[in-house]
PDB file of C-alpha atoms in Angstrom:
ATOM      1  CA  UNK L   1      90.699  88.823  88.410  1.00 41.00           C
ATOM      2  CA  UNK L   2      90.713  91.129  91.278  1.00 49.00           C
ATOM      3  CA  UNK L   3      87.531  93.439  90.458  1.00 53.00           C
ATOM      4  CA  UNK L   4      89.985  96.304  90.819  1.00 56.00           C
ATOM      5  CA  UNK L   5      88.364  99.215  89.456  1.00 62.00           C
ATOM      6  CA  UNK L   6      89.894 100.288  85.914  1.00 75.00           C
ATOM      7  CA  UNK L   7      92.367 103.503  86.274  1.00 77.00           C
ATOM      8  CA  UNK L   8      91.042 104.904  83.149  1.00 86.00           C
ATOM      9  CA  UNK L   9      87.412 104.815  85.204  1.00 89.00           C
ATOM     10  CA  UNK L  10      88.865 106.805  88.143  1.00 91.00           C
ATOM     11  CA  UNK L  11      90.466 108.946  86.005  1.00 93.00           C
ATOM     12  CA  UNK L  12      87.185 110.389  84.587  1.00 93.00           C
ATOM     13  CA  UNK L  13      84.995 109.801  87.824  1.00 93.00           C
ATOM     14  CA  UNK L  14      87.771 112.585  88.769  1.00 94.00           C
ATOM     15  CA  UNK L  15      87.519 114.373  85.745  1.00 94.00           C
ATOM     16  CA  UNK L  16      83.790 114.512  86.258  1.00 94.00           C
ATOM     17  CA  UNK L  17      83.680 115.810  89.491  1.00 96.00           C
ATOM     18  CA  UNK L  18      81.218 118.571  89.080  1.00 96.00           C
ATOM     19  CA  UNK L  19      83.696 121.387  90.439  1.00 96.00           C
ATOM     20  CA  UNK L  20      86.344 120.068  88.125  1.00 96.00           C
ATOM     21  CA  UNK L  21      83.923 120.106  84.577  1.00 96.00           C
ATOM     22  CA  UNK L  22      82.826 123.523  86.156  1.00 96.00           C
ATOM     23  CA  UNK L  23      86.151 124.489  86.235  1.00 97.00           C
ATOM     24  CA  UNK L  24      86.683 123.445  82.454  1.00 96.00           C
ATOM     25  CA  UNK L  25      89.559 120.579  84.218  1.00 97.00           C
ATOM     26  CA  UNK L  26      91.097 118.850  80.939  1.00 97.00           C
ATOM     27  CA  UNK L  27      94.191 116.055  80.475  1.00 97.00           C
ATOM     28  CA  UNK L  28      97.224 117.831  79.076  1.00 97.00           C
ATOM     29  CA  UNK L  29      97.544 114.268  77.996  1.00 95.00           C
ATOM     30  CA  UNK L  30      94.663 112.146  76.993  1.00 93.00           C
ATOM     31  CA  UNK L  31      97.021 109.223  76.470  1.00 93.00           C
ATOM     32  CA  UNK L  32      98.826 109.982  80.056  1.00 95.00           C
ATOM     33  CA  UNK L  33      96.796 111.449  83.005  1.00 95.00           C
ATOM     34  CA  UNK L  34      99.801 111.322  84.949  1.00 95.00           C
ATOM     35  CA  UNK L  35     101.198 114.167  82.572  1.00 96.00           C
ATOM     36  CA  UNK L  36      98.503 116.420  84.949  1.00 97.00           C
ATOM     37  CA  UNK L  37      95.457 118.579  84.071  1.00 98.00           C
ATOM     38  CA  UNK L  38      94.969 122.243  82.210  1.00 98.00           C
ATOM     39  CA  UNK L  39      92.113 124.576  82.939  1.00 97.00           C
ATOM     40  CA  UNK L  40      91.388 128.032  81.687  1.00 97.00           C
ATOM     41  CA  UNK L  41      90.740 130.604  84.287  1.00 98.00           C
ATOM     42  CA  UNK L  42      87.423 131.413  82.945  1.00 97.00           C
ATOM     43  CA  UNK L  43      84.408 133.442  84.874  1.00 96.00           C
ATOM     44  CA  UNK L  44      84.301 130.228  87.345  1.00 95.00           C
ATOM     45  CA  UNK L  45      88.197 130.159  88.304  1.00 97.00           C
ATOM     46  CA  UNK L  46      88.175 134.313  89.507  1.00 97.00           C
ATOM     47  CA  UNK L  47      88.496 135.791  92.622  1.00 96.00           C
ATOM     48  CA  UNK L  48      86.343 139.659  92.707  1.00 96.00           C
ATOM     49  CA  UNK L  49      89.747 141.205  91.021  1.00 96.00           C
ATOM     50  CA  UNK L  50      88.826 139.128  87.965  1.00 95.00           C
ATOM     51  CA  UNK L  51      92.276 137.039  88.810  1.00 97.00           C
ATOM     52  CA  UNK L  52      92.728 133.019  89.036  1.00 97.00           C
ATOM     53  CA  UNK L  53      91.186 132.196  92.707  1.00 97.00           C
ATOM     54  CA  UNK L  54      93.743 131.202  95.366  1.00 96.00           C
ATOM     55  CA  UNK L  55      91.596 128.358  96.374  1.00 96.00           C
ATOM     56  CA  UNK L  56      91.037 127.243  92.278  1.00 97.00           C
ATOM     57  CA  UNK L  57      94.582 126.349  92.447  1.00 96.00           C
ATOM     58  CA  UNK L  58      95.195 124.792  96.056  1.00 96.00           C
ATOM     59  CA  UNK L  59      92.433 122.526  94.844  1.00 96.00           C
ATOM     60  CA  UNK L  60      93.774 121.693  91.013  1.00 97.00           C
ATOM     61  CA  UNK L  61      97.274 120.826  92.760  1.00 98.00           C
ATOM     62  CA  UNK L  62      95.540 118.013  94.608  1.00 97.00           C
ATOM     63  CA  UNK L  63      93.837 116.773  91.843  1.00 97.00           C
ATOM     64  CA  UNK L  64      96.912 116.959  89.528  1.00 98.00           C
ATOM     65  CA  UNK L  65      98.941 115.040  92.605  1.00 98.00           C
ATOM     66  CA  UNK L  66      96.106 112.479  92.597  1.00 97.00           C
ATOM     67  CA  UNK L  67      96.620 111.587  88.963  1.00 97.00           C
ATOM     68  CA  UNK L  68     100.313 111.648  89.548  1.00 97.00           C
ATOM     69  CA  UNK L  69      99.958 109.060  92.208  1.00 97.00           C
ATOM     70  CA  UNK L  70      97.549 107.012  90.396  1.00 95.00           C
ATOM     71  CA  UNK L  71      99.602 104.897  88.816  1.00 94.00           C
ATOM     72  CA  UNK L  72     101.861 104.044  92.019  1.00 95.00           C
ATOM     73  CA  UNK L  73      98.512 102.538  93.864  1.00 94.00           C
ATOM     74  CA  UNK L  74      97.925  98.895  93.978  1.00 91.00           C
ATOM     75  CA  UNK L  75      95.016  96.800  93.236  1.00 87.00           C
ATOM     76  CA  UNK L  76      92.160  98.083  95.066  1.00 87.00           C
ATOM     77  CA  UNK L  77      94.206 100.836  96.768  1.00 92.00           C
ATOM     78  CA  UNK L  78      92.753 104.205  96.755  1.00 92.00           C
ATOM     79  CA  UNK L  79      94.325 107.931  98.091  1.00 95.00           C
ATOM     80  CA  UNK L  80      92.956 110.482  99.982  1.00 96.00           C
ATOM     81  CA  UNK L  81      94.603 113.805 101.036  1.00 96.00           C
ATOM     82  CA  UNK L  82      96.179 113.888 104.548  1.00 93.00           C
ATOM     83  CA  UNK L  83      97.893 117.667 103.819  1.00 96.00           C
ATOM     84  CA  UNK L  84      98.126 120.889 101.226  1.00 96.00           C
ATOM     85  CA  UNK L  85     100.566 123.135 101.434  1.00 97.00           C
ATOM     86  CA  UNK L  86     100.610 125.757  98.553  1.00 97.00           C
ATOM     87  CA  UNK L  87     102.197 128.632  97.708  1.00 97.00           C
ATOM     88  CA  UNK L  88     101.140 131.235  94.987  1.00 97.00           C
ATOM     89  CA  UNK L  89     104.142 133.076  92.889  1.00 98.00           C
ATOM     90  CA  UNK L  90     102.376 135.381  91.012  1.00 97.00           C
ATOM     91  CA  UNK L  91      98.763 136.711  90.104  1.00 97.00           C
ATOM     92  CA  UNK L  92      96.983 135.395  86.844  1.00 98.00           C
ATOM     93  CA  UNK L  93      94.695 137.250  84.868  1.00 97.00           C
ATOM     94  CA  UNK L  94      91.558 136.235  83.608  1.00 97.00           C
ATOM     95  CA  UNK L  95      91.706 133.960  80.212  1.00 97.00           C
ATOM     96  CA  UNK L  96      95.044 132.191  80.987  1.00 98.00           C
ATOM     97  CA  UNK L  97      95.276 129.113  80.137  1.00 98.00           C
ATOM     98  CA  UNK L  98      96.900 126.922  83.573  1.00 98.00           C
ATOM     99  CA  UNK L  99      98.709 123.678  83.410  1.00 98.00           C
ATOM    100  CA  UNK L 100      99.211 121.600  86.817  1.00 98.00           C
ATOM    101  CA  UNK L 101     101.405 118.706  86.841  1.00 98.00           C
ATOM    102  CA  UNK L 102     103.260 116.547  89.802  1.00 98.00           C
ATOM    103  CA  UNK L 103     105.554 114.538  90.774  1.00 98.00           C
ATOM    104  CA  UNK L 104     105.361 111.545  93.153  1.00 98.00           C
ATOM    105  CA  UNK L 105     108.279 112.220  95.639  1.00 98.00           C
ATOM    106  CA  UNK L 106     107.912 108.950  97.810  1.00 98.00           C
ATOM    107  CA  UNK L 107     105.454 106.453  97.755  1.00 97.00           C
ATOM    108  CA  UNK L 108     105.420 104.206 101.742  1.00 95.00           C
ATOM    109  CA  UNK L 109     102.515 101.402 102.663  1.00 93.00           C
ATOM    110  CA  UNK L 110     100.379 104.298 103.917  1.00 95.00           C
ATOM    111  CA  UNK L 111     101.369 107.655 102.618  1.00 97.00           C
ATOM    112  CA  UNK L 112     102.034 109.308  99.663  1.00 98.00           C
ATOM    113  CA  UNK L 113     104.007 112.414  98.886  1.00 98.00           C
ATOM    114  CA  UNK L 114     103.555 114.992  96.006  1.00 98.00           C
ATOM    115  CA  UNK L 115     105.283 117.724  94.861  1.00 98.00           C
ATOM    116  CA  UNK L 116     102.569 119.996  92.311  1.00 98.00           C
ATOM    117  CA  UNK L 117     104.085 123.145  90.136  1.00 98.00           C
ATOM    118  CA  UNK L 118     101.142 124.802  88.530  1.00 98.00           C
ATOM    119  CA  UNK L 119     102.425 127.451  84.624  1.00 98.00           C
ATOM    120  CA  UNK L 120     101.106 129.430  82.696  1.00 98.00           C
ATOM    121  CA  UNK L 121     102.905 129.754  79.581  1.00 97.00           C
ATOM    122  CA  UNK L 122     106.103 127.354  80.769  1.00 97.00           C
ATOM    123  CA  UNK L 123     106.129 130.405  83.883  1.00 98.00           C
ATOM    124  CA  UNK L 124     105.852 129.339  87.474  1.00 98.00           C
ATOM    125  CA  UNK L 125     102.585 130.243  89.361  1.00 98.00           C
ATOM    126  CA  UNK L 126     101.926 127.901  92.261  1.00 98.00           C
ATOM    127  CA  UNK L 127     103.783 125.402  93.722  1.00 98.00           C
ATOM    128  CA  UNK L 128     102.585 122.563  96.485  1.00 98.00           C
ATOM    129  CA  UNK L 129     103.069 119.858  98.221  1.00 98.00           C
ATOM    130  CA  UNK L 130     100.692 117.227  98.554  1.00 98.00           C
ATOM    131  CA  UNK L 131     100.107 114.641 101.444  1.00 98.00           C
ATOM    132  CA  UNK L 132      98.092 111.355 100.758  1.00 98.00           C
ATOM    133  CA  UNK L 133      97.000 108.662 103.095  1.00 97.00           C
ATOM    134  CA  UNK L 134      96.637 105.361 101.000  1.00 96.00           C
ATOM    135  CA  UNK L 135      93.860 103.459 101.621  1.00 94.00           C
ATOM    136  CA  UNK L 136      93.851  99.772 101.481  1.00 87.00           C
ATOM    137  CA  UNK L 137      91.169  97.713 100.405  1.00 78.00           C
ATOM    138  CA  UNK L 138      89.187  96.210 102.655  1.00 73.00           C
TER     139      UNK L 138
END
């Protein structure tokens, strides 16, 4: 036995992250957090034009590509973000529901890199890519 945290724990030390349950930050798949995270864009998740907030989603990308990568880390192993790059498609109005997922595009001994897409409604909104150092343990 390593003493390797359990992913399921990380997974909802993530989830409760106070700006995340703020946020309203769900699993689109309890069963699979890989599958990436939903949020509503609720009074929280606005900018002043009552539209989803530019930095809500930069943010929700890296969380999303954290899950993603989550299952790729070894025992002990943890990731922390290097870069962001986003890139937002299209505005979003207030009481949209948003679903984030990513994909792990390469994996080496000390970083990580993500690809994050961000619908609403199966429509593109935001895409990003995602930069992680990997941490060893110690």
């Amino acid at each position: 036995m390593t003493g390797a945290p359990d992913p399921r724990a990380i997974v909802q030390t993530v989830l409760d992250i106070s700006l995340h349950r703020f946020l309203g930050v769900g699993l689109r798949d309890e069963a699979d957090p890989a599958a990436g995270i939903r949020f509503p864009v609720g009074p929280a998740a606005q900018n002043p034009a009552g539209m989803l907030h530019g930095g809500v989603v930069y943010a929700l990308l890296d969380v999303a590509s954290f899950l993603a990568l989550l299952p790729h880390l070894g025992d002990g192993e943890h990731a922390v973000t290097h870069d962001v790059s986003a890139s937002l498609l299209r505005p979003v109005a207030a009481g949209a529901e948003v679903e984030v997922t990513a994909t792990v595009l390469r994996r080496g001994r000390a970083v990580a890199f993500m690809r994050a897409e961000a619908t609403v409604e199966g429509v593109l909104v935001a895409t990003g890519q995602v930069t992680k150092t990997v941490v060893a343990p110690r």
